[in-house]
Coordinates of C-alpha atoms in Angstrom, one line a residue:
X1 CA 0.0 0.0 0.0
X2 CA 1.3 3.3 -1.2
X3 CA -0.4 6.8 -0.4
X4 CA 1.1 10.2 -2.3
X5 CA -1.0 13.6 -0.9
X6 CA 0.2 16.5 -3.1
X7 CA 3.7 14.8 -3.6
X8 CA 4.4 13.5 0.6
X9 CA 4.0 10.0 1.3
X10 CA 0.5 10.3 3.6
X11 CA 1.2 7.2 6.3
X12 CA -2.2 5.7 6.2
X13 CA -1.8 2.7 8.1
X14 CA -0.2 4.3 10.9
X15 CA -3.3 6.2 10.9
X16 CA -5.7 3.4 10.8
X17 CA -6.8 4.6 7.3
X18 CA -8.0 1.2 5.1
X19 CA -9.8 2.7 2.6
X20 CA -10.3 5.4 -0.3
X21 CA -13.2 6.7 1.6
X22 CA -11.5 7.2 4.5
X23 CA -8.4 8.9 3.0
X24 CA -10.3 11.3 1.0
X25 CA -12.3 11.9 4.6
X26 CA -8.7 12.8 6.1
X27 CA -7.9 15.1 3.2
X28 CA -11.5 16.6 3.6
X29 CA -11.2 17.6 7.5
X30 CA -7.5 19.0 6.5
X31 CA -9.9 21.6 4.3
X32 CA -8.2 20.6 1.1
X33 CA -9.9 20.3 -2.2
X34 CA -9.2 16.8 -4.1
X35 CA -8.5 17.8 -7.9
X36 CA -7.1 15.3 -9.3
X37 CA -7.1 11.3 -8.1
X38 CA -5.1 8.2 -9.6
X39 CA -5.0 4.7 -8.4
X40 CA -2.7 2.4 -9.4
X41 CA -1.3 4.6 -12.3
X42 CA -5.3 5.1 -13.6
X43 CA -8.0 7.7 -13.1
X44 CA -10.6 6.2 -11.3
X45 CA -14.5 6.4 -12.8
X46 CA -15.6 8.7 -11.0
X47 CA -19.4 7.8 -11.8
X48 CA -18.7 5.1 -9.5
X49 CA -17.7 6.7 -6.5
X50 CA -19.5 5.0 -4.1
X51 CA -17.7 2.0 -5.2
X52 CA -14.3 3.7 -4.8
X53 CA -15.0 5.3 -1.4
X54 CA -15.0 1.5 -0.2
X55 CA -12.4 -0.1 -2.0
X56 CA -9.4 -0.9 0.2
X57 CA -6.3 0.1 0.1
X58 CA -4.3 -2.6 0.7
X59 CA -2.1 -3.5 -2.8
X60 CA -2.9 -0.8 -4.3
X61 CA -0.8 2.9 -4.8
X62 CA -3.3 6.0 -4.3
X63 CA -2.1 9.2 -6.0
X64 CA -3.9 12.3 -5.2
X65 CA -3.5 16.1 -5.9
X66 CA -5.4 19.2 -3.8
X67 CA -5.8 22.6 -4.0
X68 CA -6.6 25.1 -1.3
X69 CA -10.6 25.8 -1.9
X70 CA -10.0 29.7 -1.8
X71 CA -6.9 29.6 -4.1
X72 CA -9.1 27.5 -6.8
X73 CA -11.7 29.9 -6.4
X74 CA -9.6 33.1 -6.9
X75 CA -7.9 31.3 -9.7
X76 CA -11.9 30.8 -11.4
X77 CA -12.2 34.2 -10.9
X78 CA -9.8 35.1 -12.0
X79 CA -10.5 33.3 -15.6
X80 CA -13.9 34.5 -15.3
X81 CA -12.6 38.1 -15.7
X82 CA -10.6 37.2 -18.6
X83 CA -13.7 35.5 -20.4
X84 CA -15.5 38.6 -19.9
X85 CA -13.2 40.6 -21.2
X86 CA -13.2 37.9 -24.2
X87 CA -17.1 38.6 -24.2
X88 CA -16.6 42.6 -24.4
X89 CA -14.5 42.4 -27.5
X90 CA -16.9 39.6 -29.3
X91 CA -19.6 41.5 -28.5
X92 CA -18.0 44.9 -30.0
X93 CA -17.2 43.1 -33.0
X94 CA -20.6 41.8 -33.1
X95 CA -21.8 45.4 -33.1
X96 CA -19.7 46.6 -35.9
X97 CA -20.8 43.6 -37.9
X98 CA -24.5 44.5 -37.4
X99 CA -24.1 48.2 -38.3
X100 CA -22.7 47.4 -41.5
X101 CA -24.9 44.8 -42.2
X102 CA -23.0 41.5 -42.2
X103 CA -25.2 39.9 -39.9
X104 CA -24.2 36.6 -40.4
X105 CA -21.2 37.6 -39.1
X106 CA -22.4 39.3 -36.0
X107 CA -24.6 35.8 -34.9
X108 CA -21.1 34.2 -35.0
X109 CA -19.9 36.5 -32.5
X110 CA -22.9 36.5 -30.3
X111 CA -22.5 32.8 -30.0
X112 CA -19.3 32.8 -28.6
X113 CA -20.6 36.0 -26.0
X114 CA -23.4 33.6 -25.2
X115 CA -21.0 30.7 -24.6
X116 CA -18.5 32.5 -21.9
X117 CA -21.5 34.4 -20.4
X118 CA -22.8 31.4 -19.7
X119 CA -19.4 29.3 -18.7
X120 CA -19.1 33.1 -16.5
X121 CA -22.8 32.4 -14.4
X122 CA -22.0 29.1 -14.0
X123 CA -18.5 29.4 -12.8
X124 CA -19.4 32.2 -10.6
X125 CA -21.9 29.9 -8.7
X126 CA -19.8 27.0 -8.5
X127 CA -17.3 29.4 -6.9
X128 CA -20.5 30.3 -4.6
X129 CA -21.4 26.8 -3.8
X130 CA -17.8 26.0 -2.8
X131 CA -17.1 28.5 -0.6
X132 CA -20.7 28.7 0.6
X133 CA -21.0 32.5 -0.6
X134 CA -24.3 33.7 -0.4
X135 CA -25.0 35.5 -3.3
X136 CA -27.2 37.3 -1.5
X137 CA -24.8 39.0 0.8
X138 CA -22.7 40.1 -2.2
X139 CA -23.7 43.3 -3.3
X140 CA -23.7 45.6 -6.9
X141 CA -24.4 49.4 -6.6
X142 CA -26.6 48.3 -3.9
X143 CA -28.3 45.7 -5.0
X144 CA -27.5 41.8 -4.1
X145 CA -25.4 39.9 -7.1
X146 CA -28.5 37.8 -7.0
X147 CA -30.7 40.3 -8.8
X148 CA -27.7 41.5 -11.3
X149 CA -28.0 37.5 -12.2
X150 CA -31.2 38.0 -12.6
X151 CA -31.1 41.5 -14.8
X152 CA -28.6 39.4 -16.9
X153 CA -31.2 36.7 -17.8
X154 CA -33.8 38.9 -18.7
X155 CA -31.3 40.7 -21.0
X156 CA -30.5 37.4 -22.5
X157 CA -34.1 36.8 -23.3
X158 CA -33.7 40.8 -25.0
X159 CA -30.8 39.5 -27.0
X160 CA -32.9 36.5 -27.9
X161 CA -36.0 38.1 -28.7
X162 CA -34.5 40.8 -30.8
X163 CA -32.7 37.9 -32.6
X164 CA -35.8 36.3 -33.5
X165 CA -37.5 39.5 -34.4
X166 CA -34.8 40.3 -36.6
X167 CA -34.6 43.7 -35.0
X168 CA -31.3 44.7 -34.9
X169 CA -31.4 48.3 -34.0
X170 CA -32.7 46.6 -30.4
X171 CA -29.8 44.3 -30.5
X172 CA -27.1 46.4 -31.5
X173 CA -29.1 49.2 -28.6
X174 CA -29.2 46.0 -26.0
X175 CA -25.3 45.2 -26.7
X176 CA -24.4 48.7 -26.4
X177 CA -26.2 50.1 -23.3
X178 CA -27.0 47.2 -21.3
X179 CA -24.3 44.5 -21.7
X180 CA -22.1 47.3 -21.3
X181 CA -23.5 48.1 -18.1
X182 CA -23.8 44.4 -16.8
X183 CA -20.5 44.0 -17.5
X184 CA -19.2 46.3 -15.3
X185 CA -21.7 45.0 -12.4
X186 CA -20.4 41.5 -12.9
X187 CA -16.8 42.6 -12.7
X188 CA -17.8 44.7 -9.5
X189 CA -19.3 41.5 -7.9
X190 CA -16.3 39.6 -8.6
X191 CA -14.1 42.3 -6.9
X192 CA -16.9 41.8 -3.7
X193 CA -16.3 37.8 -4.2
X194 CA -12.6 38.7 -3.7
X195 CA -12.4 40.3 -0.9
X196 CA -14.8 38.4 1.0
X197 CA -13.0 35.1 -0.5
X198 CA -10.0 36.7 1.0
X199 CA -11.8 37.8 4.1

């Protein structure tokens, strides 16, 4: 039986650890964040975890890498910010595009906006759920990040229902104004995530 933590030989048997389960528990009260797991040389299936928890680990060598919770969210955010600044100059393009008429164009940009303001919500929550940030608590000119989610859908559906109206003056007036202005409201909630991340 072989253990590796983050590169150190972890003595489970000394510490009455015989399972999986039971390591990972160890790892969990030491407020470290599994990332990455390999046993005997493989990645586990991870659909099975149940399974895995139990297995023994007698004869077998248990690999596993962490992270710090609060450094891998700061690192998300972190990318989140990038992405959004990837979104900001997609989404200018797609302007330019629709005001000279090469809208074909322009729906390939807003696809990719769509696609990292999207991959941005979701990471955002994740980050929330890890760290067990309420959203609630976090708040944009005043008002809780929750409802700046919320003015972000309903200018999705904006952006959606200008699409399918084929009313472009709206889009290219919804990109403009309001994107613009969310933008800046997500970037002032992530600075709010950071510094209560960082407490």
């Amino acid at each position: 039986m072989s253990v590796t933590v983050d590169d150190q030989p972890l003595p489970a048997e000394q510490m009455g650890l015989t399972t999986i389960g039971q390591v990972l528990a160890h790892i969990q009260r030491e407020k470290r964040l599994v990332v990455h797991v390999l046993l005997d040389g493989e990645e586990p299936d991870l659909d099975n975890l149940p399974q895995l928890r139990t297995a023994p680990l007698l004869g077998h060598t248990l690999f596993i890498e962490t992270t710090e919770p609060r450094k891998m969210a700061l690192d998300v955010l972190e990318q989140v910010e990038q992405q959004l600044n990837e979104a900001d100059r997609l989404t200018a393009d797609a302007v330019q595009f629709l005001r000279d008429n090469q809208n074909m164009k322009a729906m390939e940009k807003l696809r990719g906006c769509f696609s990292t303001w999207q991959h941005a919500q979701e990471s955002v929550l994740k980050v929330a759920q890890l760290l067990r940030i309420d959203l609630s608590k976090i708040l944009v000119d005043g008002k809780p990040f929750i409802n700046v989610l919320g003015e972000f859908a309903e200018q999705l559906r904006l952006i959606k229902s200008a699409l399918e109206n084929r009313d472009f003056v709206a889009l290219v007036d919804t990109l403009v104004y309001e994107v613009a202005e969310n933008g800046a409201h997500w970037r002032a909630a992530i600075r709010s995530m950071r510094s209560v991340i960082n407490g």
